[in-house]
């Protein structure tokens, strides 16, 4: 992902990648993040093929869909961390 974000030459992608990486590296996220990334790896071959073929539109579509999925998971997890604890 780091190479793809850098190769995009898009500052917004690079900043989003950096933010997601920092959040995902927190101890609370690491095991579930890695497990989900492995389960969701089906997109990788198609995206690599699109990049190699120079099909920027397809590569962009696949990257956006994947990053959105990751972003949504991290956002939900971070919101759970910031919710006040409810006492029984």
N, CA and C of each residue as an Amber inpcrd file, in Angstrom:
protein
   264
   0.8040000  -1.1850000   0.0000000   0.0000000   0.0000000   0.0000000
   0.8510000   1.2540000   0.0000000   1.9440000   1.2220000   0.7090000
   2.8000000   2.4110000   0.7590000   3.2810000   2.7770000  -0.6380000
   3.6890000   1.7900000  -1.4110000   4.1500000   2.0580000  -2.7760000
   3.0230000   2.5540000  -3.6710000   1.8540000   2.0100000  -3.4890000
   0.7110000   2.4490000  -4.2990000   0.3350000   3.8860000  -3.9470000
   0.2810000   4.2020000  -2.6560000  -0.0370000   5.5710000  -2.2410000
   1.0090000   6.5500000  -2.7630000   2.2790000   6.1640000  -2.6400000
   3.3550000   7.0320000  -3.1240000   3.3030000   7.1670000  -4.6450000
   3.0940000   6.0630000  -5.3290000   3.0550000   6.0800000  -6.7890000
   1.8840000   6.8600000  -7.3530000   0.8330000   7.0070000  -6.5510000
  -0.3300000   7.7640000  -7.0230000  -0.0090000   9.2420000  -7.1910000
   1.0260000   9.6970000  -6.5030000   1.4060000  11.1060000  -6.4940000
   0.2250000  11.9870000  -6.1070000  -0.6110000  11.4520000  -5.2160000
  -1.7930000  12.1540000  -4.7490000  -1.6170000  12.3750000  -3.2460000
  -1.4540000  13.6160000  -2.8470000  -1.1940000  13.9430000  -1.4500000
  -2.3240000  13.4580000  -0.5420000  -3.5620000  13.5760000  -0.9840000
  -4.6870000  13.1300000  -0.1580000  -4.6050000  11.6250000   0.1040000
  -4.2660000  10.8290000  -0.9050000  -4.1060000   9.3850000  -0.7220000
  -2.9800000   9.0970000   0.2600000  -1.8790000   9.8160000   0.1130000
  -0.7290000   9.5830000   0.9780000  -1.0530000   9.9280000   2.4300000
  -1.7500000  11.0300000   2.6410000  -2.1240000  11.4190000   4.0000000
  -3.1250000  10.4360000   4.5960000  -4.1010000  10.0080000   3.8000000
  -5.0790000   9.0250000   4.2770000  -4.3870000   7.7150000   4.6380000
  -3.4670000   7.2770000   3.7870000  -2.7260000   6.0510000   4.0680000
  -1.9470000   6.1790000   5.3700000  -1.2670000   7.3000000   5.5530000
  -0.4940000   7.5200000   6.7810000  -1.3920000   7.4840000   8.0160000
  -2.5420000   8.1270000   7.9430000  -3.4600000   8.1560000   9.0820000
  -3.9930000   6.7660000   9.3990000  -4.3960000   6.0460000   8.3630000
  -4.9350000   4.7050000   8.5680000  -3.8680000   3.7650000   9.1280000
  -2.6430000   3.9060000   8.6520000  -1.5570000   3.0560000   9.1320000
  -1.2830000   3.3210000  10.6020000  -1.2750000   4.5820000  10.9850000
  -1.0250000   4.9160000  12.4020000  -2.1440000   4.3750000  13.2890000
  -3.3810000   4.5490000  12.8670000  -4.5020000   4.0610000  13.6620000
  -4.4840000   2.5380000  13.7300000  -4.2190000   1.8900000  12.6120000
  -4.2140000   0.4230000  12.5720000  -3.0800000  -0.1680000  13.3930000
  -2.0290000   0.6060000  13.6420000  -0.8970000   0.0770000  14.3960000
  -1.1220000   0.0990000  15.9040000  -2.2000000   0.7120000  16.3440000
  -2.4990000   0.7070000  17.7750000  -2.7760000  -0.7230000  18.2200000
  -2.3560000  -1.0560000  19.4070000  -2.5040000  -2.4200000  19.9150000
  -3.9430000  -2.9250000  19.8320000  -4.9050000  -2.0330000  20.0150000
  -6.3030000  -2.4490000  20.0040000  -6.7460000  -2.9300000  18.6240000
  -6.0650000  -2.4790000  17.5630000  -6.4900000  -2.7850000  16.2130000
  -5.6690000  -3.8610000  15.5240000  -4.4260000  -4.0240000  15.8970000
  -3.4880000  -4.8330000  15.1220000  -3.9910000  -6.2370000  14.7910000
  -4.4020000  -7.0640000  15.7560000  -4.8150000  -8.4300000  15.3920000
  -6.0010000  -8.4740000  14.4370000  -7.0310000  -7.6980000  14.7030000
  -8.2070000  -7.7280000  13.8390000  -7.9110000  -7.1010000  12.4790000
  -7.0730000  -6.0750000  12.4600000  -6.7080000  -5.4260000  11.2070000
  -5.9860000  -6.4020000  10.2900000  -4.9860000  -7.0720000  10.8090000
  -4.2020000  -8.0100000  10.0070000  -5.0920000  -9.1470000   9.5170000
  -5.9220000  -9.6830000  10.3900000  -6.8110000 -10.7870000  10.0000000
  -7.7490000 -10.3610000   8.8780000  -8.3100000  -9.1820000   8.9760000
  -9.2420000  -8.7170000   7.9380000  -8.5150000  -8.4360000   6.6290000
  -7.3140000  -7.8840000   6.6960000  -6.5520000  -7.6210000   5.4780000
  -6.2360000  -8.9190000   4.7430000  -5.9260000  -9.9620000   5.4850000
  -5.6480000 -11.2630000   4.8630000  -6.9180000 -11.8140000   4.2280000
  -8.0460000 -11.7280000   4.9400000  -9.3210000 -12.2180000   4.3930000
  -9.7430000 -11.4260000   3.1590000  -9.4390000 -10.1480000   3.1170000
  -9.8960000  -9.2830000   2.0270000  -8.8630000  -9.1370000   0.9160000
  -7.9200000 -10.0390000   0.8300000  -6.8210000  -9.9180000  -0.1260000
  -7.2130000 -10.2730000  -1.5600000  -8.4640000 -10.6300000  -1.7880000
  -8.8960000 -11.0410000  -3.1240000  -8.7640000  -9.9400000  -4.1720000
  -8.7490000  -8.7030000  -3.7640000  -8.6620000  -7.5890000  -4.7080000
  -7.2330000  -7.3810000  -5.2240000  -6.2420000  -7.8610000  -4.5040000
  -4.8560000  -7.4900000  -4.7800000  -4.3900000  -7.8820000  -6.1740000
  -4.6740000  -9.0930000  -6.5980000  -4.1920000  -9.5350000  -7.9080000
  -4.7750000  -8.6610000  -9.0130000  -6.0640000  -8.3870000  -8.9410000
  -6.7100000  -7.5510000  -9.9630000  -6.1230000  -6.1390000  -9.9610000
  -5.8540000  -5.5970000  -8.7830000  -5.3110000  -4.2440000  -8.7190000
  -3.8880000  -4.2050000  -9.2740000  -3.0740000  -5.1950000  -8.9250000
  -1.7060000  -5.2450000  -9.4500000  -1.7370000  -5.3710000 -10.9750000
  -2.6110000  -6.2190000 -11.4790000  -2.7150000  -6.3790000 -12.9340000
  -3.1400000  -5.0740000 -13.6050000  -4.0640000  -4.3470000 -12.9850000
  -4.5050000  -3.0640000 -13.5400000  -3.3650000  -2.0470000 -13.5360000
  -2.5760000  -2.0360000 -12.4750000  -1.4410000  -1.1070000 -12.3940000
  -0.4180000  -1.4480000 -13.4700000  -0.0790000  -2.7350000 -13.5840000
   0.9110000  -3.1710000 -14.5760000   0.4320000  -2.8620000 -15.9890000
  -0.8710000  -3.0420000 -16.2340000  -1.4260000  -2.7920000 -17.5590000
  -1.6120000  -1.3030000 -17.8440000  -1.4020000  -0.4700000 -16.8360000
  -1.5770000   0.9640000 -17.0300000  -3.0370000   1.3870000 -17.0220000
  -3.9130000   0.5500000 -16.4860000  -5.3430000   0.8630000 -16.4120000
  -5.6080000   1.6310000 -15.1230000  -5.3170000   2.9160000 -15.1640000
  -5.4270000   3.7570000 -13.9710000  -6.8540000   3.8130000 -13.4390000
  -7.8300000   3.8120000 -14.3270000  -9.2310000   3.9000000 -13.8870000
  -9.6270000   2.6780000 -13.0640000  -9.2950000   1.4820000 -13.5560000
  -9.6250000   0.2650000 -12.8170000  -8.8260000   0.1850000 -11.5160000
  -7.5420000   0.4830000 -11.5650000  -6.7170000   0.4550000 -10.3550000
  -7.2620000   1.4280000  -9.3110000  -7.6690000   2.5980000  -9.7570000
  -8.2300000   3.5990000  -8.8480000  -9.5260000   3.0980000  -8.2240000
 -10.3980000   2.5200000  -9.0310000 -11.6730000   2.0000000  -8.5330000
 -11.4410000   0.9060000  -7.4790000 -10.5230000  -0.0170000  -7.7630000
 -10.2370000  -1.1010000  -6.8200000  -9.5970000  -0.5680000  -5.5330000
  -8.6740000   0.3680000  -5.6800000  -8.0160000   0.9340000  -4.5010000
  -9.0140000   1.7000000  -3.6380000  -9.8720000   2.4790000  -4.2660000
 -10.8630000   3.2450000  -3.5010000 -11.8080000   2.3270000  -2.7380000
 -12.2810000   1.2790000  -3.3910000 -13.2070000   0.3550000  -2.7360000
 -12.5350000  -0.3270000  -1.5420000 -11.2990000  -0.7260000  -1.7220000
 -10.5760000  -1.4060000  -0.6590000 -10.2650000  -0.4580000   0.4880000
  -9.7970000   0.7270000   0.1780000  -9.4760000   1.6910000   1.2210000
 -10.7360000   2.1070000   1.9720000 -11.8600000   2.2180000   1.2780000
 -13.1140000   2.5720000   1.9490000 -13.5070000   1.4910000   2.9350000
 -13.3680000   0.2490000   2.5230000 -13.6870000  -0.8670000   3.4070000
 -12.8050000  -0.8110000   4.6610000 -11.5240000  -0.5770000   4.4730000
 -10.5910000  -0.4810000   5.6060000 -10.9100000   0.7310000   6.4740000
 -11.1720000   1.8570000   5.8260000 -11.4990000   3.0870000   6.5600000
 -12.7470000   2.8760000   7.4100000 -13.7760000   2.2750000   6.8280000
 -15.0210000   2.0590000   7.5680000 -14.7940000   1.1810000   8.7970000
 -13.9760000   0.1360000   8.6600000 -13.6710000  -0.7350000   9.7960000
 -12.9210000   0.0220000  10.8840000 -11.9270000   0.7950000  10.4780000
 -11.1460000   1.5440000  11.4670000 -11.9760000   2.6280000  12.1380000
 -12.8340000   3.2800000  11.3900000 -13.6900000   4.3090000  11.9720000
 -14.6120000   3.7010000  13.0230000 -15.2390000   2.5820000  12.6890000
 -16.1260000   1.9230000  13.6470000 -15.3680000   1.5050000  14.8980000
 -14.1800000   0.9560000  14.7210000 -13.3750000   0.5310000  15.8690000
 -12.9380000   1.7170000  16.7100000 -12.5470000   2.8090000  16.0750000
 -12.1020000   3.9800000  16.8340000 -13.2640000   4.6090000  17.5860000
 -14.4600000   4.5450000  17.0180000 -15.6240000   5.0860000  17.7140000
 -15.9480000   4.2610000  18.9540000 -15.7520000   2.9370000  18.8590000
 -15.9760000   2.0940000  20.0330000 -15.0030000   2.4570000  21.1520000
 -13.7800000   2.8350000  20.7750000 -12.7780000   3.1920000  21.7900000
 -13.1140000   4.5050000  22.4940000 -13.7910000   5.3950000  21.7930000
 -14.0630000   6.7110000  22.3670000 -15.4340000   6.7950000  23.0240000
 -16.2460000   5.7340000  22.9180000 -17.5590000   5.7350000  23.5650000
 -17.3570000   5.6190000  25.0660000 -18.1540000   6.3580000  25.8380000
 -18.0220000   6.2560000  27.2950000 -18.4410000   4.8640000  27.7590000
 -17.7370000   4.3760000  28.7750000 -18.0720000   3.0660000  29.3350000
 -19.3800000   3.1880000  30.1090000 -20.2270000   2.2120000  29.9300000
 -21.5150000   2.1860000  30.6500000 -21.3950000   1.2250000  31.8330000
 -21.7250000   1.7290000  32.9940000 -21.6420000   0.8760000  34.1720000
 -22.9810000   0.1820000  34.3710000 -22.9190000  -1.0870000  34.7750000
 -24.1400000  -1.8720000  34.9700000 -24.7730000  -1.5780000  36.2960000
